[in-house]
XYZ file of C-alpha atoms in Angstrom:
416
model
C 173.912 93.461 260.774
C 170.195 92.725 260.307
C 168.055 95.414 261.899
C 164.513 96.595 262.554
C 164.270 100.366 262.107
C 161.320 102.248 263.613
C 160.772 105.951 263.050
C 158.006 108.536 262.760
C 157.332 110.020 259.341
C 154.497 112.187 258.028
C 152.321 111.451 261.056
C 152.780 107.684 260.807
C 155.074 105.111 262.340
C 157.298 103.507 259.710
C 158.809 100.097 260.484
C 161.523 98.763 258.184
C 163.390 95.461 258.210
C 166.942 95.488 256.900
C 168.636 92.206 255.936
C 172.045 92.023 254.308
C 172.075 95.818 253.828
C 168.755 95.758 251.959
C 165.299 96.858 253.095
C 163.094 93.757 252.748
C 159.912 94.881 254.532
C 158.153 98.193 255.073
C 154.961 98.899 256.974
C 153.091 101.939 258.266
C 150.901 102.424 261.321
C 148.721 105.467 261.911
C 150.136 107.097 265.006
C 146.769 108.113 266.407
C 144.390 105.329 265.328
C 146.793 102.460 264.699
C 145.907 99.123 263.162
C 142.896 97.168 264.464
C 144.241 93.869 263.139
C 143.936 91.066 265.748
C 142.192 93.348 268.231
C 139.270 91.829 270.152
C 135.983 93.650 270.752
C 132.497 93.250 272.162
C 130.343 93.518 269.038
C 126.605 93.740 268.421
C 124.966 91.807 265.597
C 123.270 94.354 263.325
C 121.733 91.970 260.798
C 122.025 88.445 259.395
C 122.553 87.898 255.653
C 121.396 84.290 255.252
C 122.009 84.272 251.502
C 125.779 84.678 252.029
C 125.994 82.926 255.403
C 127.234 85.980 257.258
C 126.389 88.442 259.978
C 127.283 92.111 260.055
C 128.565 93.123 263.460
C 129.030 96.641 264.826
C 132.105 97.261 266.989
C 134.585 99.969 267.986
C 132.394 103.088 267.903
C 130.391 102.388 264.771
C 132.647 100.238 262.598
C 130.814 97.334 260.947
C 132.573 94.070 260.166
C 131.818 90.922 258.167
C 131.392 87.824 260.366
C 131.316 84.529 258.448
C 128.866 82.190 260.155
C 130.372 79.015 258.718
C 134.057 79.838 259.135
C 133.590 80.847 262.778
C 133.441 77.492 264.557
C 132.194 78.940 267.850
C 130.110 81.895 268.997
C 131.395 83.635 272.119
C 128.511 85.496 273.684
C 129.469 88.424 275.890
C 127.429 86.945 278.757
C 129.842 83.990 278.938
C 128.076 81.399 276.781
C 130.387 79.509 274.425
C 128.560 77.445 271.809
C 129.558 75.640 268.601
C 128.376 77.591 265.565
C 126.762 74.462 264.091
C 124.566 73.906 267.162
C 121.028 73.932 265.692
C 119.564 75.127 268.989
C 121.581 78.376 268.875
C 121.275 80.957 266.137
C 122.697 84.461 266.132
C 120.064 87.185 266.047
C 120.203 90.949 265.611
C 121.012 92.536 268.953
C 123.164 89.651 270.228
C 126.409 90.790 271.826
C 129.369 88.600 270.883
C 133.141 88.665 271.256
C 134.911 89.063 267.902
C 138.459 89.413 266.656
C 139.580 91.348 263.567
C 141.412 88.942 261.258
C 141.571 91.218 258.218
C 141.623 94.985 258.008
C 139.227 96.925 255.813
C 140.461 97.117 252.218
C 138.954 99.903 250.119
C 135.192 99.165 249.974
C 135.456 95.835 251.812
C 134.595 95.785 255.507
C 136.930 94.368 258.163
C 136.606 90.593 258.554
C 135.727 89.291 262.028
C 135.715 85.877 263.655
C 134.608 84.222 266.868
C 137.603 81.863 266.694
C 139.879 83.997 268.848
C 143.639 83.522 268.715
C 146.221 84.566 271.300
C 149.733 84.916 269.938
C 152.979 84.414 271.809
C 156.552 84.108 270.658
C 156.488 80.305 270.712
C 152.865 79.411 270.024
C 149.376 80.604 269.163
C 146.406 79.490 271.274
C 143.332 79.098 269.048
C 139.658 78.821 270.012
C 137.275 76.983 267.690
C 139.850 74.500 266.425
C 141.117 71.362 268.196
C 144.182 70.922 266.000
C 147.742 70.820 267.286
C 149.719 72.274 264.404
C 153.366 73.079 263.821
C 155.078 75.716 261.743
C 156.073 74.345 258.348
C 159.572 75.633 259.083
C 159.993 73.009 261.859
C 161.151 69.881 260.041
C 162.151 67.714 263.046
C 159.484 64.985 262.911
C 160.544 63.069 266.069
C 160.539 66.308 268.087
C 157.009 67.124 266.937
C 155.759 63.574 267.556
C 157.134 63.588 271.109
C 155.681 66.997 271.915
C 152.208 66.632 270.408
C 150.634 64.410 273.129
C 151.926 66.746 275.867
C 150.304 69.713 274.157
C 147.042 67.813 273.670
C 147.006 66.964 277.389
C 147.643 70.615 278.315
C 144.739 71.718 276.120
C 142.351 69.137 277.608
C 142.891 70.732 281.008
C 141.623 74.113 279.817
C 138.150 75.037 281.067
C 136.039 78.081 280.352
C 135.538 80.933 282.843
C 132.473 79.119 284.221
C 134.420 75.888 284.749
C 132.997 74.045 281.738
C 135.230 72.724 278.944
C 135.738 74.648 275.739
C 134.009 73.189 272.672
C 137.291 73.414 270.759
C 140.735 74.730 271.609
C 143.984 74.182 269.738
C 147.561 75.355 269.381
C 149.936 76.304 266.601
C 153.594 75.858 267.509
C 155.670 78.690 266.054
C 159.159 78.444 264.570
C 160.898 79.985 267.589
C 159.624 77.180 269.855
C 162.092 74.704 268.371
C 165.102 76.690 269.586
C 163.480 77.659 272.890
C 162.564 74.112 273.910
C 159.631 72.283 275.459
C 159.666 73.955 278.881
C 159.487 77.494 277.455
C 156.703 76.457 275.064
C 154.532 74.865 277.771
C 155.107 77.835 280.069
C 153.962 80.267 277.389
C 150.934 78.098 276.571
C 149.915 78.268 280.232
C 150.290 82.060 280.172
C 148.197 82.379 277.003
C 145.468 80.230 278.560
C 145.337 82.586 281.554
C 145.162 85.607 279.245
C 142.301 84.029 277.307
C 140.285 83.119 280.413
C 140.814 86.553 281.935
C 139.583 88.249 278.766
C 136.456 86.084 278.513
C 135.673 86.705 282.167
C 136.186 90.481 281.931
C 134.067 90.693 278.769
C 130.919 90.078 280.813
C 131.334 93.480 282.417
C 132.434 95.529 279.418
C 130.345 97.948 277.377
C 129.219 96.747 273.953
C 131.517 98.041 271.213
C 134.541 98.328 273.465
C 137.931 96.749 272.901
C 138.734 94.062 275.456
C 142.256 92.910 274.633
C 145.660 94.414 275.317
C 147.354 93.837 271.975
C 150.492 95.759 271.145
C 150.852 97.914 268.024
C 152.607 96.174 265.150
C 155.793 98.213 265.571
C 156.103 96.699 269.059
C 155.032 93.162 268.192
C 157.889 92.898 265.675
C 159.971 91.832 268.676
C 157.620 88.928 269.296
C 157.256 87.908 265.670
C 160.890 88.024 264.582
C 162.534 84.633 264.151
C 165.448 83.729 266.386
C 168.577 85.275 264.911
C 166.662 87.112 262.185
C 167.337 90.572 263.610
C 170.154 91.596 265.905
C 169.060 95.120 266.745
C 165.997 97.354 266.938
C 166.802 101.035 266.505
C 164.481 104.052 266.799
C 164.857 107.819 266.974
C 161.443 108.370 268.583
C 161.608 108.886 272.347
C 157.999 107.753 272.776
C 158.522 104.544 270.811
C 161.809 103.919 272.626
C 159.990 104.037 275.985
C 157.320 101.646 274.654
C 159.985 99.237 273.416
C 161.773 99.277 276.762
C 158.542 98.656 278.662
C 157.636 95.763 276.369
C 161.104 94.230 276.709
C 160.870 94.416 280.486
C 157.395 92.849 280.486
C 158.144 90.134 277.898
C 161.860 89.283 278.149
C 161.374 86.076 276.130
C 160.406 88.225 273.146
C 163.440 90.493 273.459
C 166.355 88.524 272.082
C 167.517 91.554 270.084
C 169.253 94.624 271.473
C 167.419 97.956 271.630
C 169.122 101.216 270.656
C 167.960 104.813 270.818
C 169.415 106.884 267.985
C 170.080 110.585 268.596
C 171.336 112.874 265.858
C 169.120 115.850 264.951
C 171.238 116.576 261.867
C 170.873 113.113 260.342
C 167.549 111.350 261.112
C 167.153 107.586 260.736
C 165.094 107.947 257.612
C 168.152 109.501 255.934
C 170.723 107.133 257.486
C 169.018 104.100 255.932
C 167.614 105.912 252.868
C 164.079 104.805 253.731
C 162.564 107.377 251.372
C 164.427 105.837 248.455
C 163.473 102.316 249.539
C 159.813 103.351 249.761
C 159.795 104.932 246.308
C 161.287 101.766 244.803
C 158.742 99.621 246.664
C 155.908 101.690 245.196
C 157.247 101.657 241.643
C 155.687 99.260 239.147
C 159.064 98.348 237.606
C 161.812 96.447 239.444
C 165.177 95.994 237.751
C 167.161 92.783 238.143
C 170.966 92.675 238.300
C 171.098 90.800 234.996
C 169.328 93.632 233.178
C 165.950 91.911 233.161
C 163.038 93.455 235.043
C 159.690 92.816 236.704
C 156.476 94.758 236.176
C 154.191 94.525 239.221
C 150.574 95.572 238.736
C 148.077 95.221 241.618
C 144.414 95.135 240.568
C 141.181 94.863 242.543
C 141.008 91.076 242.119
C 144.659 89.989 241.982
C 148.257 91.075 241.434
C 150.018 90.412 238.144
C 153.817 90.166 237.904
C 155.413 90.076 234.459
C 159.033 88.930 233.958
C 160.980 90.485 231.075
C 164.460 89.943 229.611
C 165.042 93.696 229.357
C 168.670 94.643 228.688
C 170.086 91.197 229.359
C 172.544 89.983 226.734
C 173.962 86.581 227.620
C 176.461 84.256 225.984
C 174.499 81.105 226.840
C 171.867 79.324 224.774
C 168.384 80.938 224.725
C 167.021 78.208 227.042
C 169.826 78.762 229.575
C 169.421 82.544 229.377
C 165.673 82.356 230.005
C 166.115 79.938 232.897
C 168.725 82.177 234.534
C 166.524 85.273 234.299
C 163.504 83.364 235.641
C 165.498 82.089 238.630
C 166.756 85.603 239.381
C 163.197 86.903 239.011
C 161.882 84.253 241.441
C 164.321 85.408 244.134
C 163.274 89.021 243.625
C 159.562 88.175 243.601
C 159.865 86.499 247.018
C 161.370 89.754 248.348
C 158.774 91.988 246.677
C 155.807 90.018 248.083
C 157.021 90.742 251.611
C 158.308 94.259 250.898
C 155.018 95.423 249.356
C 152.785 93.148 251.478
C 151.070 91.812 248.384
C 148.361 89.290 249.208
C 145.452 87.315 247.827
C 145.956 85.839 244.351
C 149.242 86.621 242.601
C 149.857 85.549 239.000
C 153.439 85.508 237.707
C 154.100 85.468 233.975
C 157.616 84.060 233.796
C 159.408 83.940 230.454
C 158.193 80.809 228.657
C 160.357 77.716 229.133
C 160.123 74.576 227.000
C 162.009 72.117 229.215
C 159.864 70.514 231.921
C 162.889 70.045 234.200
C 163.496 73.817 234.127
C 159.876 74.491 235.125
C 160.125 72.025 238.020
C 163.404 73.516 239.263
C 161.931 77.024 239.098
C 158.804 76.029 241.049
C 160.842 74.243 243.726
C 163.157 77.239 244.107
C 160.235 79.658 244.393
C 158.470 77.424 246.939
C 161.627 77.212 249.077
C 161.930 80.996 249.064
C 158.263 81.600 249.908
C 158.401 79.240 252.903
C 160.632 81.811 254.621
C 157.911 84.466 254.478
C 156.353 85.503 257.805
C 152.944 85.473 256.099
C 151.609 82.155 254.815
C 152.490 82.001 251.118
C 151.676 79.074 248.830
C 153.071 78.527 245.341
C 150.155 76.607 243.839
C 151.290 75.436 240.399
C 152.113 76.438 236.861
C 149.209 76.585 234.409
C 149.153 75.305 230.804
C 149.748 78.942 229.787
C 153.000 78.953 231.832
C 151.542 81.269 234.496
C 152.563 80.568 238.091
C 149.808 80.898 240.681
C 150.659 82.097 244.188
C 148.388 82.816 247.138
C 149.448 84.916 250.135
C 147.305 85.337 253.220
C 145.501 88.662 253.481
C 145.998 90.452 256.777
C 147.232 94.029 256.737
C 146.628 96.360 253.793
C 149.210 96.391 250.967
C 152.036 98.888 251.309
C 150.690 101.270 248.651
C 147.479 101.687 250.681
C 149.320 102.038 254.002
C 151.448 104.785 252.442
C 148.412 106.560 250.982
C 149.355 105.928 247.354
C 147.508 104.625 244.329
C 148.275 101.176 242.928
C 150.967 102.578 240.634
C 152.569 104.728 243.343
C 150.870 108.027 242.516
C 149.947 110.104 245.531
C 146.265 110.040 246.369
């Protein structure tokens, strides 16, 4: 049975995904502060850095975030004005109060990244401000279904007006994977609900104190119910009474997000962390070396700029030709790398040094296999190409901090 396990450990909330009796994802949330990812605030522009096309915005009791002036397509002023960011008659100035959303948490010395292009996420779709596109999850391959639905979604978006009755400069939608199973009616109903949530937030923002948080986002250990794919998890289990009550309340409020059963685990002699050996799974996920079943192994080394993964033959002794042996190890390594990216929440630029292969058909098969695996990731992951030096380039969207930072460890797993 595939499960989501949520427990409290060392003052943090640990969420683990188990698939086919293996832990495939781990994440931590600070119990007191929690993650600020995707939260929406009233911010105040502190200064404009014209040389890098950015503003620095203060929010949430003194935090300062990086606000890209070119990547934010609209500016949402707290007084209700909504203007395109390329409007020459409107320029942000120090002291302006604007509505911003955190799209990337602070990483070491880098400030949180903010945007004016707010997004409102549901189980079936994401409503986006600042972008007119109607997009679909890459995991939905039914072209006729998408073609039939697109004009209906465009019509629904055209009917959306701002809190003052005027049209939005840009508003779009991303249709999520779960929408395909749920159907058109459920998708349109959720889109309508997200529109109401958006308009209510923009209207309320006029009366909120600068620096305050204005959304009602759930912590990540609750939103796993919303973000799980249909059939991906059958049960959510926790041994925390407080979290159990939160899960029940969320399930009652958002029944469409609660396709999995909820279970409260009670056994003071054997806590969940021991039942599922989460300590052992965490130690392995923080180790630089990962052994493969064949006897080969990976070495995973995060650096400040990128993550390097090296594939090695290790103890493998095969009876096949050298070319067949290398190809087999590389294919096994590709499957494990797809797991490790999600397990460790590695992001940004990832360079994989597979064992060198001479046959072009082997390289193409390996790349296709790796791309197919990475498409299943919850976080957008792109296998770019293989370089002349036989290095495979991967990019994975940066959102939450990597696991070693969440757990309070150094890059190689040493305690900080």
